Short mmCIF file of C-alpha atoms in Angstrom, two decimals:
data_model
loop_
_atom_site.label_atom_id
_atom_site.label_comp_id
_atom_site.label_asym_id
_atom_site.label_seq_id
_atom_site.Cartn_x
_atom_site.Cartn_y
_atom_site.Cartn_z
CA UNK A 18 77.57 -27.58 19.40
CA UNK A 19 74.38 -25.78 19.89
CA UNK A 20 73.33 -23.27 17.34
CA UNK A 21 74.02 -20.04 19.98
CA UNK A 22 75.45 -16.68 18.93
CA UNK A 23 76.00 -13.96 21.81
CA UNK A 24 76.90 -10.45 21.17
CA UNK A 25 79.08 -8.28 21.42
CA UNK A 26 81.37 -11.05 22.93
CA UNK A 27 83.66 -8.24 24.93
CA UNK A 28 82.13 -5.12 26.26
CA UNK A 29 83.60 -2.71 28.34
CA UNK A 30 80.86 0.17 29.23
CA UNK A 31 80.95 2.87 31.68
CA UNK A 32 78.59 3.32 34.85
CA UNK A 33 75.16 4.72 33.89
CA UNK A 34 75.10 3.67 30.53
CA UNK A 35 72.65 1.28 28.87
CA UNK A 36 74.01 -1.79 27.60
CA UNK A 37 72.05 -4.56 25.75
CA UNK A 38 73.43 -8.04 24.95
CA UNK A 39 72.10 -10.37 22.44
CA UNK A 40 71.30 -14.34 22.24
CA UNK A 41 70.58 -15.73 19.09
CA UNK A 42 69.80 -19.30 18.55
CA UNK A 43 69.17 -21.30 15.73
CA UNK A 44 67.56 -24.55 17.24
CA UNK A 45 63.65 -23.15 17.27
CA UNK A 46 64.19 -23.79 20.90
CA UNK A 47 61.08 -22.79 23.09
CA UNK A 48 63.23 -21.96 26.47
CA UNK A 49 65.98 -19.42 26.50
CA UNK A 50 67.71 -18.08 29.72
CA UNK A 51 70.10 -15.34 30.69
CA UNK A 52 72.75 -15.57 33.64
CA UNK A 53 75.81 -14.38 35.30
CA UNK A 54 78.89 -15.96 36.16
CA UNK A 55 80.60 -14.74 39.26
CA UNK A 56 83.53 -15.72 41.08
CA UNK A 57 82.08 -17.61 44.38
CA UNK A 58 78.49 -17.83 42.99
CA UNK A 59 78.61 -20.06 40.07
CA UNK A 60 75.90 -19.29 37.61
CA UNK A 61 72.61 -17.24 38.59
CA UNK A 62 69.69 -16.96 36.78
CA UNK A 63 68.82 -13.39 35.88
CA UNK A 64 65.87 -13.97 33.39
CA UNK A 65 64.47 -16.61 31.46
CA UNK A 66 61.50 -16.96 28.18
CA UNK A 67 59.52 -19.92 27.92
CA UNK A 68 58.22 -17.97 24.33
CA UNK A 69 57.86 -15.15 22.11
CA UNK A 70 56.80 -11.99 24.69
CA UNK A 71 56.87 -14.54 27.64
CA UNK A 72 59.69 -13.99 30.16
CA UNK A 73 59.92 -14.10 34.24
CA UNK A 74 61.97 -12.81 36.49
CA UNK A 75 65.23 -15.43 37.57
CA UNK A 76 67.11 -15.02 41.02
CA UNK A 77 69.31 -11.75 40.35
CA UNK A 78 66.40 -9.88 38.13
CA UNK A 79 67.06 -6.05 39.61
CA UNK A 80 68.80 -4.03 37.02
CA UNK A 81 67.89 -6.28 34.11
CA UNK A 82 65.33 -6.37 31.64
CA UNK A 83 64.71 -8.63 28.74
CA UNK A 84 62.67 -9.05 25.61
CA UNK A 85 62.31 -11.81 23.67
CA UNK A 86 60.09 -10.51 19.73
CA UNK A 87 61.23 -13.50 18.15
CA UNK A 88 62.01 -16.98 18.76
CA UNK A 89 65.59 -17.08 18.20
CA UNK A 90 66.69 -13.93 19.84
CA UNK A 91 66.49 -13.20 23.13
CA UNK A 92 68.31 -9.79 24.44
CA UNK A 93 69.46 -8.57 28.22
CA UNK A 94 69.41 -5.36 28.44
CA UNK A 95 71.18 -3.08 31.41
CA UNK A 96 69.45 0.18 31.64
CA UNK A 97 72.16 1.69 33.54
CA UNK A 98 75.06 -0.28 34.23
CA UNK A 99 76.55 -0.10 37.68
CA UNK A 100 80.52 -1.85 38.36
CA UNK A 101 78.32 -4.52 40.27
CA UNK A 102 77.27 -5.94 36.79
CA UNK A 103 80.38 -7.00 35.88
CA UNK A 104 80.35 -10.01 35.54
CA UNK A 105 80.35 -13.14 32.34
CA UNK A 106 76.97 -13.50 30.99
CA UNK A 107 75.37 -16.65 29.39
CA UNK A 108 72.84 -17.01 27.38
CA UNK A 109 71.28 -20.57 27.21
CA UNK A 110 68.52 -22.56 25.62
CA UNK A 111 66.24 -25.67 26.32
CA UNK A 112 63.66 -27.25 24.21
CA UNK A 113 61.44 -28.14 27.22
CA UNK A 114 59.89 -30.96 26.55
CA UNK A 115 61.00 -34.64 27.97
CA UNK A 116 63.55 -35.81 25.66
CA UNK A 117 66.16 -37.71 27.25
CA UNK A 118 68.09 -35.14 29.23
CA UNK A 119 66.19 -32.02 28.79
CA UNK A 120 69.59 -30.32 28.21
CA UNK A 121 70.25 -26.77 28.55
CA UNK A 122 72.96 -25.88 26.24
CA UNK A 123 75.36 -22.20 26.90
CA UNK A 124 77.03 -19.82 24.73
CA UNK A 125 80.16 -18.54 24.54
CA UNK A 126 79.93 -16.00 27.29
CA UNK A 127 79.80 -12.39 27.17
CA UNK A 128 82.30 -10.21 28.87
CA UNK A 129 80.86 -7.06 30.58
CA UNK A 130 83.27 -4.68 32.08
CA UNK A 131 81.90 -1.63 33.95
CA UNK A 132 83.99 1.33 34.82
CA UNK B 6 64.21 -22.62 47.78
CA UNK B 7 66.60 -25.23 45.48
CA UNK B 8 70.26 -25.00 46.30
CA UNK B 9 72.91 -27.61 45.02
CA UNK B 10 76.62 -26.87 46.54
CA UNK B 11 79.90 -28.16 45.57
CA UNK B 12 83.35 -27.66 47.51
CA UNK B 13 85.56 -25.32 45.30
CA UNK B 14 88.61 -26.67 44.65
CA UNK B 15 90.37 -30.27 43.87
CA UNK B 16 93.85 -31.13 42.52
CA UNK B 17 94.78 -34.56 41.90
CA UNK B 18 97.76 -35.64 39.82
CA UNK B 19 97.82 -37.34 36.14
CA UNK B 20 96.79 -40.78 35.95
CA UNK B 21 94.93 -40.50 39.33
CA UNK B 22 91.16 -40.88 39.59
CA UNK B 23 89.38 -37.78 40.38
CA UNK B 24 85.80 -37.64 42.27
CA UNK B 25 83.96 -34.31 42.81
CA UNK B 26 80.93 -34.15 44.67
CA UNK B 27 77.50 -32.80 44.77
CA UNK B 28 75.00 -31.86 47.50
CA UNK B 29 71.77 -30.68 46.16
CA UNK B 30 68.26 -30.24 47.95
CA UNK B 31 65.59 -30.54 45.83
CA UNK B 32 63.50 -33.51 45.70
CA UNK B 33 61.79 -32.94 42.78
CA UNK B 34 64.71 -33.03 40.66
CA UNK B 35 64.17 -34.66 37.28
CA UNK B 36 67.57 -35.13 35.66
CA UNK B 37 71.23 -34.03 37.26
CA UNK B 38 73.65 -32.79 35.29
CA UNK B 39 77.58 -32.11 34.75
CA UNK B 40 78.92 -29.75 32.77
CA UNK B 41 82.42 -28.86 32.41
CA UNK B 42 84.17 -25.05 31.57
CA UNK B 43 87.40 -24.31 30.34
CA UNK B 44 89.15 -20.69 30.59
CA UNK B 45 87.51 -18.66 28.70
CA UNK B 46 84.46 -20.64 27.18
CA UNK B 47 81.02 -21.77 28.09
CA UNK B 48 79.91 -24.89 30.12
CA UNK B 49 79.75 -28.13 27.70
CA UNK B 50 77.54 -30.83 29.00
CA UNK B 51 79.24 -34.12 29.99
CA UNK B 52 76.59 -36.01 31.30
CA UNK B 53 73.51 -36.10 32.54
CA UNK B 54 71.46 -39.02 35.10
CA UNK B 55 67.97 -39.19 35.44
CA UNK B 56 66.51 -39.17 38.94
CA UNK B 57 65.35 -42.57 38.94
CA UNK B 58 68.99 -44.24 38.28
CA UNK B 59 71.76 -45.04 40.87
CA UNK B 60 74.67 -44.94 38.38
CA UNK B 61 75.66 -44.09 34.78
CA UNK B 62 78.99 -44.49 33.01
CA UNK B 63 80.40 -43.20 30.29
CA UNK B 64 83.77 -44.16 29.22
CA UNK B 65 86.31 -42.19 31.89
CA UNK B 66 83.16 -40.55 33.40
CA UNK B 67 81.11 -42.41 36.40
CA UNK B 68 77.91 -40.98 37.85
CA UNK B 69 76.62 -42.19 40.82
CA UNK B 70 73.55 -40.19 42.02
CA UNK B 71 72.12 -41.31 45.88
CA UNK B 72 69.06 -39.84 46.04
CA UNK B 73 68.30 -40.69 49.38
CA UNK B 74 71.10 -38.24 50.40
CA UNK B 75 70.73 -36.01 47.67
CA UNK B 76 74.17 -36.65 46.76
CA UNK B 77 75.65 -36.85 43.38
CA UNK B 78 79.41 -37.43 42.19
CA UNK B 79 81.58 -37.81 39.46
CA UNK B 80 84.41 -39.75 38.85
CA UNK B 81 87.42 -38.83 35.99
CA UNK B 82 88.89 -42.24 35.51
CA UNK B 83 92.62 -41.61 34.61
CA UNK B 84 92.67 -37.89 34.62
CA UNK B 85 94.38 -35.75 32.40
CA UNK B 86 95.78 -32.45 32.48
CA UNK B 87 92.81 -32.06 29.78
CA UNK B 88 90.70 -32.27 32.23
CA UNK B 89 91.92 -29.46 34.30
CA UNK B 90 88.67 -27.23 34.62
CA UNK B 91 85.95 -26.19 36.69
CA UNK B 92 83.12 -28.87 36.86
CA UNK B 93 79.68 -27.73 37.58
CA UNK B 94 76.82 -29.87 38.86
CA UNK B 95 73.40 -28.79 38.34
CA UNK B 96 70.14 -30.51 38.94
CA UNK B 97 66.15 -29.61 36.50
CA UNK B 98 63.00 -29.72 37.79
CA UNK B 99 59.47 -28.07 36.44
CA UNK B 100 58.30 -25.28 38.54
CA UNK B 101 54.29 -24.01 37.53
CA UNK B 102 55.18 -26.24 34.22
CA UNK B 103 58.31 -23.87 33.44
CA UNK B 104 61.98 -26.34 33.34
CA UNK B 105 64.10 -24.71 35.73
CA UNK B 106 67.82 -25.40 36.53
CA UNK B 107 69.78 -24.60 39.61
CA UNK B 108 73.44 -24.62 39.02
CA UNK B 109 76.27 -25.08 42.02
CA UNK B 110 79.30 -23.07 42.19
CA UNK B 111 81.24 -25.22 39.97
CA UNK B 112 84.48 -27.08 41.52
CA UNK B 113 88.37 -26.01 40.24
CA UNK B 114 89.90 -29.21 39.19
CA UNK B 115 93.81 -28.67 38.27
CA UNK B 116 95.21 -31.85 37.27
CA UNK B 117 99.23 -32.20 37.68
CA UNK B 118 101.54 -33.44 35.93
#
């Protein structure tokens, strides 16, 4: 399995509050992405890095910001959670480059709950 | 923009062969992908095919990719209630040299017994 730690795993937060979830990977992988997992969509890209302080804006962006100081960590952060961002988030990685595959690899998921 | 779609649901019973399908619209796509969630977890990568290949296999697992119809499938030899998940196709490409991947909706496969 791919060396990817999300935190906090379960989160239940009420509306307004700021919320930030964390990816940590330990693969030195250049690409890291966030998205959400909702019933009916499948899997939408909110943000992703391709490096340290380099980010863009994925599909569902509005509401979400991310920074990404390091290499291995990349964090989503909710500056004021509304009950529409409830929802599983995934972090995943990619090394980018033309190995067989290019793979992008998921964690666990993170469970956001907003009341 | 890049969309790939996927019906929603499939039930089959053990021992059967299952094939879910995959409609995607980019032609630029580099590699295709399946991945496969179970409750509760992330999406593990089954298999991928390259763009440039009509068919990979991989012991119960058959890809065959037509890229003239932008069609992909795969086929669960024998399936197991093991296999009951939700299968997600998904499809790379680079976009102003960034890798980008565009993920369908995933399709429900319960498997009985």
């Amino acid at each position: 399995d791919a060396g990817i730690t999300q935190s906090p795993r379960h989160k239940v937060t009420e509306t307004g509050t700021p919320v930030t979830l964390r990816c940590h990977q330990t693969e030195n992988h250049r690409y890291m992405y966030w998205y959400r997992q909702d019933p009916g969509h499948g899997l939408r890209l909110i943000h992703y890095s391709y490096g340290v302080k380099d980010t863009d804006k994925g599909e569902v962006s509005d509401g979400y910001s991310v920074s990404r100081s390091k290499t291995e960590d990349f964090l989503l952060t909710l500056e004021s959670a509304t009950s529409s961002q409830t929802s599983v988030y995934f972090c995943a990685i990619s090394d980018g480059t033309d190995t067989p595959g290019n793979t992008i690899y998921f964690g666990e998921g993170s469970w956001l709950t907003v009341v | 923009g890049e969309d790939v779609e996927q019906s929603l649901f499939l039930s089959v019973r053990e021992g059967d062969s299952s094939v879910i399908n995959c409609t995607y619209t980019d032609s630029s796509s580099t590699y295709l992908y399946w991945y496969k969630q179970e409750p509760g977890a992330g999406l593990q990568l089954l298999t991928y095919i390259f763009s440039n290949m009509d068919m990979k296999q991989d012991q119960r697992l058959t890809v065959l990719l037509n890229k003239k119809d932008k069609h992909l499938s795969l086929r669960i030899a024998d399936t197991q209630t093991g296999d009951s998940a939700i299968y997600f196709c998904a499809e790379s490409h680079t976009s102003s040299g960034t890798y980008k991947y565009i993920f369908g909706t995933g399709t429900r496969l319960k498997v009985l017994a």
